[in-house]
PDB file of C-alpha atoms in Angstrom:
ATOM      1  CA  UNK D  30      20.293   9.464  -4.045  1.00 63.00           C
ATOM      2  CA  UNK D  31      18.164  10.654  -1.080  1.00 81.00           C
ATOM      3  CA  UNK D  32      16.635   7.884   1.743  1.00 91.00           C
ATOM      4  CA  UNK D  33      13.615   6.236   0.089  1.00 95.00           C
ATOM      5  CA  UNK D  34      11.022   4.117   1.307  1.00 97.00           C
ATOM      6  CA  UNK D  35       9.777   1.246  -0.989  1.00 97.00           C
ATOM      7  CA  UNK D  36       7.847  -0.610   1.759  1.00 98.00           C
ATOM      8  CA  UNK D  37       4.827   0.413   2.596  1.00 98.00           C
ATOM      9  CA  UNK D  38       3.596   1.922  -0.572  1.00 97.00           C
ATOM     10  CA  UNK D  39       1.408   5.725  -0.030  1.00 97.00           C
ATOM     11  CA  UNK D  40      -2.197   4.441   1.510  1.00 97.00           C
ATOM     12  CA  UNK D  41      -0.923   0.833   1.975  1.00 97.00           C
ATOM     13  CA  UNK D  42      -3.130  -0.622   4.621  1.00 98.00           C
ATOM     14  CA  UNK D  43      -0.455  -1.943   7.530  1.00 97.00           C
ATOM     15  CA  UNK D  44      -0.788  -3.378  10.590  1.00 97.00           C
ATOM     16  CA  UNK D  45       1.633  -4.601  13.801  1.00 97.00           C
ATOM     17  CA  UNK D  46       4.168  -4.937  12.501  1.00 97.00           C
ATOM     18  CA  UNK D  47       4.716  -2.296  10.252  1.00 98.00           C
ATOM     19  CA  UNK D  48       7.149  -3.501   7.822  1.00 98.00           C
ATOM     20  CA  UNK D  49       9.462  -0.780   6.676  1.00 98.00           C
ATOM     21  CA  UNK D  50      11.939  -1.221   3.419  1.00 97.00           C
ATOM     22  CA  UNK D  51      13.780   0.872   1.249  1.00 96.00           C
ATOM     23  CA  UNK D  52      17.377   2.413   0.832  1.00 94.00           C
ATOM     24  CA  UNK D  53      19.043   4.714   2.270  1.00 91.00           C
ATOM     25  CA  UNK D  54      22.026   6.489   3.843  1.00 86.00           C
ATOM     26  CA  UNK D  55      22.831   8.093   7.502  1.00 75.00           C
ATOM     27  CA  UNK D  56      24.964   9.687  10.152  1.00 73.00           C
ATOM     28  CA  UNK D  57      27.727   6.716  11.242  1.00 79.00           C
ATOM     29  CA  UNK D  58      25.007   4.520   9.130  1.00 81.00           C
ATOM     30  CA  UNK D  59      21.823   5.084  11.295  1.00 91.00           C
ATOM     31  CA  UNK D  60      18.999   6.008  10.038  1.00 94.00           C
ATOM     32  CA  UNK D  61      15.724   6.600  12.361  1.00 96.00           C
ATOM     33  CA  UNK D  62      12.035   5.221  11.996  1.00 98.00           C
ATOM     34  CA  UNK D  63       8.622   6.757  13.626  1.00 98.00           C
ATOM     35  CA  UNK D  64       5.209   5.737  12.924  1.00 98.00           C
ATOM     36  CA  UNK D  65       2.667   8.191  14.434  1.00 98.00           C
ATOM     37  CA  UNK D  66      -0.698   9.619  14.214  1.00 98.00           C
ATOM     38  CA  UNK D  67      -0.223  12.942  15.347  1.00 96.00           C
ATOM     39  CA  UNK D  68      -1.753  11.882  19.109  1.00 96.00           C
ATOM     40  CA  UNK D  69       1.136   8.864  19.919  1.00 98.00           C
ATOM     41  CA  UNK D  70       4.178   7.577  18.144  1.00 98.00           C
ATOM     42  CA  UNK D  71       6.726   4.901  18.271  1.00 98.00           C
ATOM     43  CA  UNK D  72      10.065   5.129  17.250  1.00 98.00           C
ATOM     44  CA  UNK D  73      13.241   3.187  16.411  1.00 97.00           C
ATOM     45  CA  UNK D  74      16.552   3.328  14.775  1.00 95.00           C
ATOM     46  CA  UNK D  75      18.502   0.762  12.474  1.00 94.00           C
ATOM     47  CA  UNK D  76      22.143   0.577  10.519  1.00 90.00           C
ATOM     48  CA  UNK D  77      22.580   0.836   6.878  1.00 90.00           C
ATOM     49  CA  UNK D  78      25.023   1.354   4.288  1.00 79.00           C
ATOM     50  CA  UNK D  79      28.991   1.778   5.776  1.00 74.00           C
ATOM     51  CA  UNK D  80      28.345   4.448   7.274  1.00 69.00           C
ATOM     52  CA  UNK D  81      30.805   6.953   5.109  1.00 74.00           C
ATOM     53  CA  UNK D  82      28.546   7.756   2.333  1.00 73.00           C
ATOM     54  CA  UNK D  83      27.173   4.559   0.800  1.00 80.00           C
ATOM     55  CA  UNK D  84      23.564   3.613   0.495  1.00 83.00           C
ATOM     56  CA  UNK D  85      22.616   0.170   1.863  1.00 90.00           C
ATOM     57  CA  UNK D  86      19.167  -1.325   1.803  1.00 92.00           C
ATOM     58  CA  UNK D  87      17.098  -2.004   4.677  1.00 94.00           C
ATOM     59  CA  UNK D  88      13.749  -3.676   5.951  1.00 96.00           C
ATOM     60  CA  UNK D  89      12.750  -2.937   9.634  1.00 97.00           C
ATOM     61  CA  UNK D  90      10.164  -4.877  11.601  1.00 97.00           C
ATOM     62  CA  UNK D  91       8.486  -1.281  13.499  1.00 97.00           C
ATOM     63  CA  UNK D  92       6.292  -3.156  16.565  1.00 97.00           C
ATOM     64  CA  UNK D  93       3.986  -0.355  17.200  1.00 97.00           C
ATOM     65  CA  UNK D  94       1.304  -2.508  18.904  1.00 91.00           C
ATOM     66  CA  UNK D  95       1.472  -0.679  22.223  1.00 92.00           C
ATOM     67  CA  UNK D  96       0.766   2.589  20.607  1.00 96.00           C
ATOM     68  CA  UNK D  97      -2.449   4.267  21.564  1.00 96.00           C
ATOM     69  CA  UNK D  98      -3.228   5.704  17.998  1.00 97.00           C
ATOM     70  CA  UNK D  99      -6.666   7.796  17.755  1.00 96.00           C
ATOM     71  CA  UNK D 100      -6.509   7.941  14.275  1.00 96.00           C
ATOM     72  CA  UNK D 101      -6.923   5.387  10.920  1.00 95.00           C
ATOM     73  CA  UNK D 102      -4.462   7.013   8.973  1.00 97.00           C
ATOM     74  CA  UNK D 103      -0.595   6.356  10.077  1.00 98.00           C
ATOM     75  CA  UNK D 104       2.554   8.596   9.105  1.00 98.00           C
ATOM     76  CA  UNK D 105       5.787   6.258   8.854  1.00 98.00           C
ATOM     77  CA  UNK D 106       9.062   8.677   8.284  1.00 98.00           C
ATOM     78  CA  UNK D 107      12.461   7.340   8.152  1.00 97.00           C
ATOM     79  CA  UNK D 108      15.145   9.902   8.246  1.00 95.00           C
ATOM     80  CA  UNK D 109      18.994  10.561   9.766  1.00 92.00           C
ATOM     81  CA  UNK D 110      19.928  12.939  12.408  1.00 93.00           C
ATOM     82  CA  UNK D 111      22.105  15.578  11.822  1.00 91.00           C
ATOM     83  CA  UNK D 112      25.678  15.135  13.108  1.00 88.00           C
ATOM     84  CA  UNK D 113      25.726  18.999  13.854  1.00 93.00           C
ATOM     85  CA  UNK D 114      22.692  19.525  15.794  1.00 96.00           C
ATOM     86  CA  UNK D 115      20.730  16.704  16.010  1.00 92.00           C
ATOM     87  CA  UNK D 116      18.061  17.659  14.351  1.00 96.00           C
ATOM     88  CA  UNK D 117      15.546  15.609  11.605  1.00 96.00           C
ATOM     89  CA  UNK D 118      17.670  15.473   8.088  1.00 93.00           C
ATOM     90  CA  UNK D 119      16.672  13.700   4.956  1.00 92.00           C
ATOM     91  CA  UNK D 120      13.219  12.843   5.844  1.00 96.00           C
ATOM     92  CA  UNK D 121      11.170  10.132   3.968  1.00 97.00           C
ATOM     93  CA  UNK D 122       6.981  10.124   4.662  1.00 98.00           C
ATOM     94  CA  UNK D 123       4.402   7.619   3.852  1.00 98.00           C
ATOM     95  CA  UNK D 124       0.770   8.013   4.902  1.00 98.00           C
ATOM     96  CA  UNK D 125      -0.553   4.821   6.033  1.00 98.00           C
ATOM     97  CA  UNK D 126      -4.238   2.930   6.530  1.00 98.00           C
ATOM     98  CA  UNK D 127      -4.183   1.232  10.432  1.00 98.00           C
ATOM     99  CA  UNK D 128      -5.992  -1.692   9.649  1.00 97.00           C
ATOM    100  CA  UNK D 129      -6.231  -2.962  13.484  1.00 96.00           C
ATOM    101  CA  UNK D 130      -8.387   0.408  13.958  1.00 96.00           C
ATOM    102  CA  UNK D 131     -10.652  -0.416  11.122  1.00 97.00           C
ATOM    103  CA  UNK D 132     -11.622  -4.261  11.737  1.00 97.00           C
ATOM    104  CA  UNK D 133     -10.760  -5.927  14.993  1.00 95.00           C
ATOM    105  CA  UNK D 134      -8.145  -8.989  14.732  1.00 95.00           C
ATOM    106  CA  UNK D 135      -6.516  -7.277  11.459  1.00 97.00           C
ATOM    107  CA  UNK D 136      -4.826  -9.878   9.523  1.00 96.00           C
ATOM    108  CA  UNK D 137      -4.780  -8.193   5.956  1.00 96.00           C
ATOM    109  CA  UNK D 138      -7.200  -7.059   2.915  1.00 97.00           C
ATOM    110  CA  UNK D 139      -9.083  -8.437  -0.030  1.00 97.00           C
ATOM    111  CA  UNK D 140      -9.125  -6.818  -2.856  1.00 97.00           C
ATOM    112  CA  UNK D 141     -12.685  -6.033  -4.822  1.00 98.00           C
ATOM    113  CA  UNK D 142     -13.194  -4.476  -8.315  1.00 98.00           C
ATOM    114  CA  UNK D 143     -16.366  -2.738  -8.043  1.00 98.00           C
ATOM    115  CA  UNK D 144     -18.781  -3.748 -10.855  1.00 98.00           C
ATOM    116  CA  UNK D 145     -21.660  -1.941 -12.022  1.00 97.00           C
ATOM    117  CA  UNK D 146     -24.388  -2.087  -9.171  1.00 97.00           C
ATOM    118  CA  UNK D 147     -22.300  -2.897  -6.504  1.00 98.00           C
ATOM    119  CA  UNK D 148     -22.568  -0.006  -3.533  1.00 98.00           C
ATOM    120  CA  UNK D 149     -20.354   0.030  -0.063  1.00 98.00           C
ATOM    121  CA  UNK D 150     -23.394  -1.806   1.669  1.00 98.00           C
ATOM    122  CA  UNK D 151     -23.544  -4.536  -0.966  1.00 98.00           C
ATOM    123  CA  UNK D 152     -19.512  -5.201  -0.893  1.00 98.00           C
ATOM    124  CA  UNK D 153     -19.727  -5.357   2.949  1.00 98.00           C
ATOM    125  CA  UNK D 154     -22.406  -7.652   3.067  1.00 98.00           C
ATOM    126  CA  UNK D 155     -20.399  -9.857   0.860  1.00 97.00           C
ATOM    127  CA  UNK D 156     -17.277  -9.581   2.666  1.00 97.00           C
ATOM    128  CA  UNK D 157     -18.648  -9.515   6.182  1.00 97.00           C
ATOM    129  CA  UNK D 158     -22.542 -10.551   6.314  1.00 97.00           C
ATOM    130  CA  UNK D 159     -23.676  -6.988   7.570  1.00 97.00           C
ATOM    131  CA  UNK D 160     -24.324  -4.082   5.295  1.00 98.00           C
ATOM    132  CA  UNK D 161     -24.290  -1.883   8.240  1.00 97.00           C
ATOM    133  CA  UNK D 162     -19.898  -2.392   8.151  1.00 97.00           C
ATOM    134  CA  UNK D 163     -19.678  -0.119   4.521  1.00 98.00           C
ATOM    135  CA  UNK D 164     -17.901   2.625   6.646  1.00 97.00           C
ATOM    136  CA  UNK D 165     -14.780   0.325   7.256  1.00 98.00           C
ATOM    137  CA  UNK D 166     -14.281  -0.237   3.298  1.00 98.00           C
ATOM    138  CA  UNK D 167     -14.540   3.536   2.838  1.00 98.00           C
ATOM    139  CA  UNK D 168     -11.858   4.323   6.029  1.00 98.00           C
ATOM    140  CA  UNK D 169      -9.455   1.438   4.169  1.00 98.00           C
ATOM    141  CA  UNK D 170      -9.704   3.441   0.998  1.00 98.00           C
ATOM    142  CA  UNK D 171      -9.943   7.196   1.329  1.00 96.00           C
ATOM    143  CA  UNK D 172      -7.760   8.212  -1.930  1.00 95.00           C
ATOM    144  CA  UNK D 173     -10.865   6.347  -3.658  1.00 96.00           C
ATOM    145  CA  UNK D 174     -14.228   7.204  -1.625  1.00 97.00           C
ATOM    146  CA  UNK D 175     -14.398  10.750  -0.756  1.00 95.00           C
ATOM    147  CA  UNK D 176     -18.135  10.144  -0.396  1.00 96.00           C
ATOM    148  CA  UNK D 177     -19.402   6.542   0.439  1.00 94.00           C
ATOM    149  CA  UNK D 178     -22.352   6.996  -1.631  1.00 95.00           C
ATOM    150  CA  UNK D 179     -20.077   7.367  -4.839  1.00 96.00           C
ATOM    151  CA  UNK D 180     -18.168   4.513  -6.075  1.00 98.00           C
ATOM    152  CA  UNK D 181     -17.386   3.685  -9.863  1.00 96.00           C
ATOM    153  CA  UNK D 182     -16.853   0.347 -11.946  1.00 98.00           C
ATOM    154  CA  UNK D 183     -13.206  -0.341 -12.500  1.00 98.00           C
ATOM    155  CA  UNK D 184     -12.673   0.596  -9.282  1.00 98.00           C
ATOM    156  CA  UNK D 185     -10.354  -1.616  -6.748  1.00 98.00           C
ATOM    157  CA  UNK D 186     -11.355  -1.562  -3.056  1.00 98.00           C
ATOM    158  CA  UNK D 187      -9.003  -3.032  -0.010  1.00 98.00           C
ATOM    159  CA  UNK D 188     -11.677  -5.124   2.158  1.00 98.00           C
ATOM    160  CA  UNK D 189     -10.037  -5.332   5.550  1.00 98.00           C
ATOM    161  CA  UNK D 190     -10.046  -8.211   7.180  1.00 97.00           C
ATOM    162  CA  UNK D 191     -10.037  -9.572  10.730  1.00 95.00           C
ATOM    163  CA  UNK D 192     -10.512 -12.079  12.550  1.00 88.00           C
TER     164      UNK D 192
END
């Protein structure tokens, strides 16, 4: 069974904290975390397992509020270091949403099921009162709006929310 990451889910939208669960095995049972945007990072390291072969589950707290991302979109990687030359074994990715770069005060998402007539403009108004803020719904949800004029019924937005 290779290292897995349960928490966060592929486009999850996160914020500081990133919470980071799953199971997995490593070196002397340590197993490395990094959550990056390709311009800054922040990295850690954790126990799991017994450290001669078993897998153990884990959940990390990564604080990456320090971090001086450029960028919405987030990479978190757990993986083990070789015991032979130190380099990145067993790697685990999940691309990420930032939601403190999206909406200032980021304290976590609604959820909206886009009805017939609705538009990015509309939704925004009714989450935040200005039409003008469509853009953050479409950077919360880019596996879903390649184009922000485009949206379909049946559809289910993340709303980000600050405060």
């Amino acid at each position: 069974m290779p290292n897995s990451i349960q928490q966060p889910q592929p486009f999850d939208i996160v914020g500081d904290p990133v919470l980071i669960a799953g199971i997995g095995q490593g070196f002397e049972a340590t197993l490395n975390w990094r959550v990056h945007d390709g311009h800054d990072e922040r990295t850690g390291f954790f126990n799991v397992g017994g450290g001669t072969g078993e897998h153990g589950q884990f959940q990390v707290q990564a604080a990456i509020g320090s971090a001086a991302f450029q960028l919405d979109r987030l990479f978190v990687e757990v993986f083990e270091e070789s015991a032979q030359d130190g380099s990145e074994i067993n790697k685990v990715i999940v691309p990420v949403i930032y939601g403190p770069r999206i909406v200032p005060g980021y304290i976590g998402f609604r959820l909206h099921l886009v009805k017939a007539g609705d538009t990015l403009s509309k939704i925004a108004q009714q989450h935040y009162g200005d039409s003008g803020q469509f853009q953050r719904i479409a950077r919360a949800n880019p596996q879903l709006v390649t184009d922000p004029n485009v949206i379909f019924p049946g559809q289910e937005l993340k709303v980000p929310i600050g405060t």
